[in-house]
Tab-separated table of C-alpha atoms and ligand atoms in Angstrom:
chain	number	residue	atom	x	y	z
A	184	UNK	CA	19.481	4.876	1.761
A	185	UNK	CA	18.034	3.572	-1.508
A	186	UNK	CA	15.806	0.557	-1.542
A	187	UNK	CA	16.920	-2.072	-3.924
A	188	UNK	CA	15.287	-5.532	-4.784
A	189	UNK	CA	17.411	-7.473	-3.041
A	190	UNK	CA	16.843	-5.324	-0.090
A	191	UNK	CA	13.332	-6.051	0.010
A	192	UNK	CA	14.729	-9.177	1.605
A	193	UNK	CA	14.243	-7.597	4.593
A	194	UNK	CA	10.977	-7.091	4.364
A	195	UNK	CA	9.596	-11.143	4.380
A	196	UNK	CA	7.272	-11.987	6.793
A	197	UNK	CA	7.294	-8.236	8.297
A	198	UNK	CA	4.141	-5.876	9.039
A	199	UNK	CA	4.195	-2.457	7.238
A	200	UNK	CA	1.815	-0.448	8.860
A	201	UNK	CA	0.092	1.950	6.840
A	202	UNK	CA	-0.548	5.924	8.380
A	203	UNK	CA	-2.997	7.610	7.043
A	204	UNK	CA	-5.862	9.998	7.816
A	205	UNK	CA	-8.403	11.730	5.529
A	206	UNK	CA	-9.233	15.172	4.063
A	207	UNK	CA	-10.705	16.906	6.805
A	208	UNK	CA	-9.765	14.380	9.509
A	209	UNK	CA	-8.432	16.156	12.644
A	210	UNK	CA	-5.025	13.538	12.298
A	211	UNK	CA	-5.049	14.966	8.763
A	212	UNK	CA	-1.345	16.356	9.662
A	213	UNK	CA	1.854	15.356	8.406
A	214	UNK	CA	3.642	15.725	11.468
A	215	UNK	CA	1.009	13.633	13.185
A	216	UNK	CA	1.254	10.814	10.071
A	217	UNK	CA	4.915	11.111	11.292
A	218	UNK	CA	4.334	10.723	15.279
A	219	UNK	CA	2.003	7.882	14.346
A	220	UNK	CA	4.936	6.114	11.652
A	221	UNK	CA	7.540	6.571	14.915
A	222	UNK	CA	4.919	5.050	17.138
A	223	UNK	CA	4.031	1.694	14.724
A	224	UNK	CA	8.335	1.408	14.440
A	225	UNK	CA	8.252	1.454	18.166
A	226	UNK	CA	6.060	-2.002	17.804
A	227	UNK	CA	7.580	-3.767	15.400
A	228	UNK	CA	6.935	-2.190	12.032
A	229	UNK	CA	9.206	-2.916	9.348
A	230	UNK	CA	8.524	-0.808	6.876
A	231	UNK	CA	5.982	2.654	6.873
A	232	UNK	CA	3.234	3.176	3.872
A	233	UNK	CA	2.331	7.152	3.939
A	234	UNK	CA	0.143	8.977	1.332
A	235	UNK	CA	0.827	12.884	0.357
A	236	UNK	CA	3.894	14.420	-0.309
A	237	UNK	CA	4.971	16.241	2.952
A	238	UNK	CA	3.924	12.881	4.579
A	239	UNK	CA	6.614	11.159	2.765
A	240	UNK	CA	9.157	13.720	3.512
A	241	UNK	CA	7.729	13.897	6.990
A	242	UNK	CA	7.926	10.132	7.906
A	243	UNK	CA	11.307	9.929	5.945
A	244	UNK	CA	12.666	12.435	8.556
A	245	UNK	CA	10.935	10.618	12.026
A	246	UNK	CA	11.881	7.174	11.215
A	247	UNK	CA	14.654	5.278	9.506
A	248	UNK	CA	12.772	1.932	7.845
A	249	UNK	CA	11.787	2.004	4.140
A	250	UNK	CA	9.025	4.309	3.729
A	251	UNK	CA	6.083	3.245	0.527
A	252	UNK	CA	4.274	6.524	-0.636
A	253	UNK	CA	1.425	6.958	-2.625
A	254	UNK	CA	-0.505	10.338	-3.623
A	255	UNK	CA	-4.299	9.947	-3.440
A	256	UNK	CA	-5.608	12.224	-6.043
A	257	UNK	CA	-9.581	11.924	-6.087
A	258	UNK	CA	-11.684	8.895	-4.714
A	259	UNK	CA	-13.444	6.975	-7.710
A	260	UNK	CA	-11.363	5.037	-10.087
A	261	UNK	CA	-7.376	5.093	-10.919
A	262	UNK	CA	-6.930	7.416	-7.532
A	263	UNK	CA	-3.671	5.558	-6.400
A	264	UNK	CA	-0.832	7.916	-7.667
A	265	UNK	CA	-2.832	7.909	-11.400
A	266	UNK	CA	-0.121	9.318	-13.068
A	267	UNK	CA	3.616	9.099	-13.992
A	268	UNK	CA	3.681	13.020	-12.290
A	269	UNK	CA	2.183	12.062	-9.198
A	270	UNK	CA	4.618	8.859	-8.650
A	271	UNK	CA	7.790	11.027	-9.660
A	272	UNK	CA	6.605	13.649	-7.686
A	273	UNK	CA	6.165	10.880	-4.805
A	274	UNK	CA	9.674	9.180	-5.205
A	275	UNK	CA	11.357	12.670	-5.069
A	276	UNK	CA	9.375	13.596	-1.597
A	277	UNK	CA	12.071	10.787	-0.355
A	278	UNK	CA	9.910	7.558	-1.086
A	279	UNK	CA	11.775	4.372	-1.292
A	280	UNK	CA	8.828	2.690	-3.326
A	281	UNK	CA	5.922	4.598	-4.824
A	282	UNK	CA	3.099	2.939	-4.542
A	283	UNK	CA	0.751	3.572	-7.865
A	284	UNK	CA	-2.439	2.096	-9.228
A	285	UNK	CA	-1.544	-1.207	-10.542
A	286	UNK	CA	-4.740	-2.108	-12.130
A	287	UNK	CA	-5.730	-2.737	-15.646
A	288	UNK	CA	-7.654	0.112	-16.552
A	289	UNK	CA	-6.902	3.180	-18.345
A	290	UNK	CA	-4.882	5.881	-16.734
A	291	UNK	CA	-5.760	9.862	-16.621
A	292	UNK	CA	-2.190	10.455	-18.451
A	293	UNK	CA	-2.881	7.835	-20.961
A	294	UNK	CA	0.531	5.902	-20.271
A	295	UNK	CA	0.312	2.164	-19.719
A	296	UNK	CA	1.426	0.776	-16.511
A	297	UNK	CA	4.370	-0.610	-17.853
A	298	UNK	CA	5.268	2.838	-19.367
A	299	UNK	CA	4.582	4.013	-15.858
A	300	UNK	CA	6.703	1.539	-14.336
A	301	UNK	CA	9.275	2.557	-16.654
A	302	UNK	CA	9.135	6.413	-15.877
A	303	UNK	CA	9.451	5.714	-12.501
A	304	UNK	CA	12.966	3.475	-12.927
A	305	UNK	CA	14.395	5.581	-15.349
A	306	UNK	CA	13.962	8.900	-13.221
A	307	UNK	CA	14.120	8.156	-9.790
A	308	UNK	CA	15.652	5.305	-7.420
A	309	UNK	CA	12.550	4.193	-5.686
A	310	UNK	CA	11.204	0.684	-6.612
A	311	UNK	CA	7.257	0.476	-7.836
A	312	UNK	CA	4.574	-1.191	-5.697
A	313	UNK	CA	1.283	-1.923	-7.726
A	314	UNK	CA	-1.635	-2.331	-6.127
A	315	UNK	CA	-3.853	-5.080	-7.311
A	316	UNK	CA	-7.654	-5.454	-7.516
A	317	UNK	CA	-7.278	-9.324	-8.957
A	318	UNK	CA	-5.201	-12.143	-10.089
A	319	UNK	CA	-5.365	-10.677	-13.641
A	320	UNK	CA	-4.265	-7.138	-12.320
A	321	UNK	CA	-1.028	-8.732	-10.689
A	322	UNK	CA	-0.017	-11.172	-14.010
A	323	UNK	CA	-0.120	-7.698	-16.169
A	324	UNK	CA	1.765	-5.676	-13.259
A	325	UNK	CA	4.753	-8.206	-12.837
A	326	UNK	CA	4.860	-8.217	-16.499
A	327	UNK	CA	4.918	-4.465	-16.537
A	328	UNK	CA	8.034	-4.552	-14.345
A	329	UNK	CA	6.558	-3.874	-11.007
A	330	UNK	CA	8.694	-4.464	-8.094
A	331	UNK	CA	6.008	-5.196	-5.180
A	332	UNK	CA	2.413	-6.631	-5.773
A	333	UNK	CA	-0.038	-5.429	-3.372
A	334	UNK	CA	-3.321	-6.812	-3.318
A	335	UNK	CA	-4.443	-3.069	-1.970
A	336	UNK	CA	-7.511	-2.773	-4.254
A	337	UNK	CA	-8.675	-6.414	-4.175
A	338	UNK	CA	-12.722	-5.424	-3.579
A	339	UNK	CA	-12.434	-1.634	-4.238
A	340	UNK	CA	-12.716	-2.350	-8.171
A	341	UNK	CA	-15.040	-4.903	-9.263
A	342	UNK	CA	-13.432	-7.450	-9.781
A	343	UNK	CA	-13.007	-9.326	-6.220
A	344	UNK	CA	-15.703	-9.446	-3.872
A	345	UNK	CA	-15.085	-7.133	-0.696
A	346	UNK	CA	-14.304	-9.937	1.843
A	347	UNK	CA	-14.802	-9.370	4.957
A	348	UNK	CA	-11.232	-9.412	6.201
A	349	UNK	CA	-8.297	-9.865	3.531
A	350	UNK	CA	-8.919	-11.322	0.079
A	351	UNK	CA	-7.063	-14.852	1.413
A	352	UNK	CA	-8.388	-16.474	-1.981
A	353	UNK	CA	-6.696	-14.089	-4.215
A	354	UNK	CA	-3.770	-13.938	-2.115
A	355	UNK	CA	-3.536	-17.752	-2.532
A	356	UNK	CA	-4.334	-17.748	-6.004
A	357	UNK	CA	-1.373	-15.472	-6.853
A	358	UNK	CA	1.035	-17.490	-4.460
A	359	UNK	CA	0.234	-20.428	-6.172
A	360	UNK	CA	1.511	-18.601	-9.664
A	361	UNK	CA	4.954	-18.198	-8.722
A	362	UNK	CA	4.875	-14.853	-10.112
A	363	UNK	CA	8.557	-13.755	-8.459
A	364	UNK	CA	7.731	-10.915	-6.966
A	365	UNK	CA	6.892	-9.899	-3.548
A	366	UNK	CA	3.547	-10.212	-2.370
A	367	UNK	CA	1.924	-8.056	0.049
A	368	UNK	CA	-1.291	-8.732	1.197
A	369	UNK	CA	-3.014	-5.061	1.875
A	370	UNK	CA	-6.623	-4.542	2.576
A	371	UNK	CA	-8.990	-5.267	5.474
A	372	UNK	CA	-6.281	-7.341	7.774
A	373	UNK	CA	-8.232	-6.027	11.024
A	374	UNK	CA	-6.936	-8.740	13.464
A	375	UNK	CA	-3.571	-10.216	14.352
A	376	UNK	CA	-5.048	-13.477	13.489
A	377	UNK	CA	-5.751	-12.039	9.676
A	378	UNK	CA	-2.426	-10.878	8.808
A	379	UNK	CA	-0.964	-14.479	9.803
A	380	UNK	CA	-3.499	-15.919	7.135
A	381	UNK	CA	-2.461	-13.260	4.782
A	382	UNK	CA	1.118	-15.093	6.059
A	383	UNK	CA	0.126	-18.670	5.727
A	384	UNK	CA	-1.578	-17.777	2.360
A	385	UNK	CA	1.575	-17.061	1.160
A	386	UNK	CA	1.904	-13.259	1.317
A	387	UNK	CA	5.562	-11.909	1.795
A	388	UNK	CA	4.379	-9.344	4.337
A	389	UNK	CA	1.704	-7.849	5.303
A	390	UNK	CA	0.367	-4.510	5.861
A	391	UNK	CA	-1.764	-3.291	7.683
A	392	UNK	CA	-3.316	0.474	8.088
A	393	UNK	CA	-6.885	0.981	9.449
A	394	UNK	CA	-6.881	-1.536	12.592
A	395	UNK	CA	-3.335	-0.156	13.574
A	396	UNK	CA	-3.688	3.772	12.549
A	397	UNK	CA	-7.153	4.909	12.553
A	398	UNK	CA	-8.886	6.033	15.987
A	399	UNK	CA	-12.272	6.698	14.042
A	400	UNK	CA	-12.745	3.606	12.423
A	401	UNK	CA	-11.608	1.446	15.288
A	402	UNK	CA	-13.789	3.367	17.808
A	403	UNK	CA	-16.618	2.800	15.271
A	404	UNK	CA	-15.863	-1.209	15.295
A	405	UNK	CA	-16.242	-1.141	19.565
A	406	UNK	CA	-19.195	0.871	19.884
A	407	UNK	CA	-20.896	-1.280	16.606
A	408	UNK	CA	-20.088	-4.451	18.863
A	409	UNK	CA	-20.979	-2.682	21.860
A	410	UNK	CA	-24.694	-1.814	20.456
A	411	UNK	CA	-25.432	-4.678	18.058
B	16	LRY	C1	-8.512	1.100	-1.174
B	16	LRY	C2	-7.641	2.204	-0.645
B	16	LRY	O1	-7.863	3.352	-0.930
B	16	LRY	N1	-6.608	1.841	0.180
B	16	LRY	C3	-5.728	2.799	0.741
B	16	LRY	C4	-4.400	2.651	0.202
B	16	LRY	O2	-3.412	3.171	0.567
B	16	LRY	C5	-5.859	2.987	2.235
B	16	LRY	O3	-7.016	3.746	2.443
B	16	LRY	C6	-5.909	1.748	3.135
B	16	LRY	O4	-6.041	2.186	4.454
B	16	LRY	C7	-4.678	0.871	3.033
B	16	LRY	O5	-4.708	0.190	1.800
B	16	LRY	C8	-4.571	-0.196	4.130
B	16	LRY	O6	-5.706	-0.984	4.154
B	16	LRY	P1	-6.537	-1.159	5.516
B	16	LRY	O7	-6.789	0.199	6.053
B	16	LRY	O8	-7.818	-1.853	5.082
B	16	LRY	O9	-5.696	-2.010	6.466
């Protein structure tokens, strides 16, 4: 199946849920990413958002929705599939859309993001989600042909505070500019309750990754609650 534009449509108003655990994690598996992606489908997910390469191809094989991947590669700035390698390397694991860094700043391979963009299109199928930190990040990444704009690294790189919950005034803000592209909200929708404001703010879906995917953290939120 390959993922075109128009069938994004199927994606509005729907919860991606995001699968992912970290280097040294005991989750850290791709089979488990997989048996975790089956799992979220079995709820309602629409879509699946996966990082690493035998991820992808894991996920692609366990479920049958469109499947975003990404390829962290380090943790401090342009980590989000940095380079026009990583992304086709990504889209040929089986990715429907590659999720890369969609900010402004300056990649490790020196291409611009809409030479990135371009890369992608012209040697693989998959579409191109950019993840945002800020309003000015998702003007340049429509304009750089992105397909999807993800406000993923909205208070991660500078520019936006790091709300508690999801960045509802940038996700408003970049509603508001008619930018004709999908928007997905992404980042720190914890609750049910958040990801219908990420809704109402006029995201086109929403996903969501630690509150649905990630034992640690969420065990970390009861105790905290438990012991404040
Ligand atoms: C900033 C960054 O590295 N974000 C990553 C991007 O893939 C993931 O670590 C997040 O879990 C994902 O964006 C979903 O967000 P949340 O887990 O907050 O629902």
């Amino acid at each position: 199946m390959i993922l075109t534009p128009k069938g994004l449509e199927a994606l509005r108003s729907q919860l991606i849920v995001s699968c992912q655990a970290y280097p040294g994690e005991p989750m850290r598996d791709p089979r488990t990413t997989a048996q975790v992606a089956a799992s979220a489908v079995i709820g309602g997910a629409a879509a699946i958002r996966v990082q690493g390469l035998a991820d992808v191809q894991f996920t692609r094989a366990a479920v049958e929705l469109p499947v975003i991947g990404l390829w962290k590669d380090g943790h401090d700035g342009v980590f989000i599939t940095p380079t026009l390698r990583h992304a086709l390397a990504v889209a040929n694991a089986g990715a429907h859309v590659v999720a890369i860094d969609g900010t402004r700043r300056s990649r490790p391979d020196g291409l611009s993001l809409s030479e990135t963009v371009a890369g992608i299109h012209a040697d693989s199928h998959a579409l191109v989600m950019a993840d945002c930190g800020s309003f000015d990040d998702a003007v340049a990444a429509v304009e750089a042909g992105a397909d999807l704009i993800g406000t993923t690294l909205a208070g991660y790189t500078g520019e936006r505070p790091k709300t508690d919950g999801p960045d509802l005034e940038l996700l408003e803000h970049i509603a508001s500019a008619g930018l004709d592209k999908p928007l997905i909200a992404e980042g720190r929708i914890h609750t049910p309750a958040h990801a219908r404001q990420a809704l109402d703010a006029g995201a086109f879906a929403v996903v969501v990754g630690t509150a649905i995917t990630h034992p640690a953290s969420i065990t970390g939120w009861f105790k905290g609650a438990m012991h404040a």
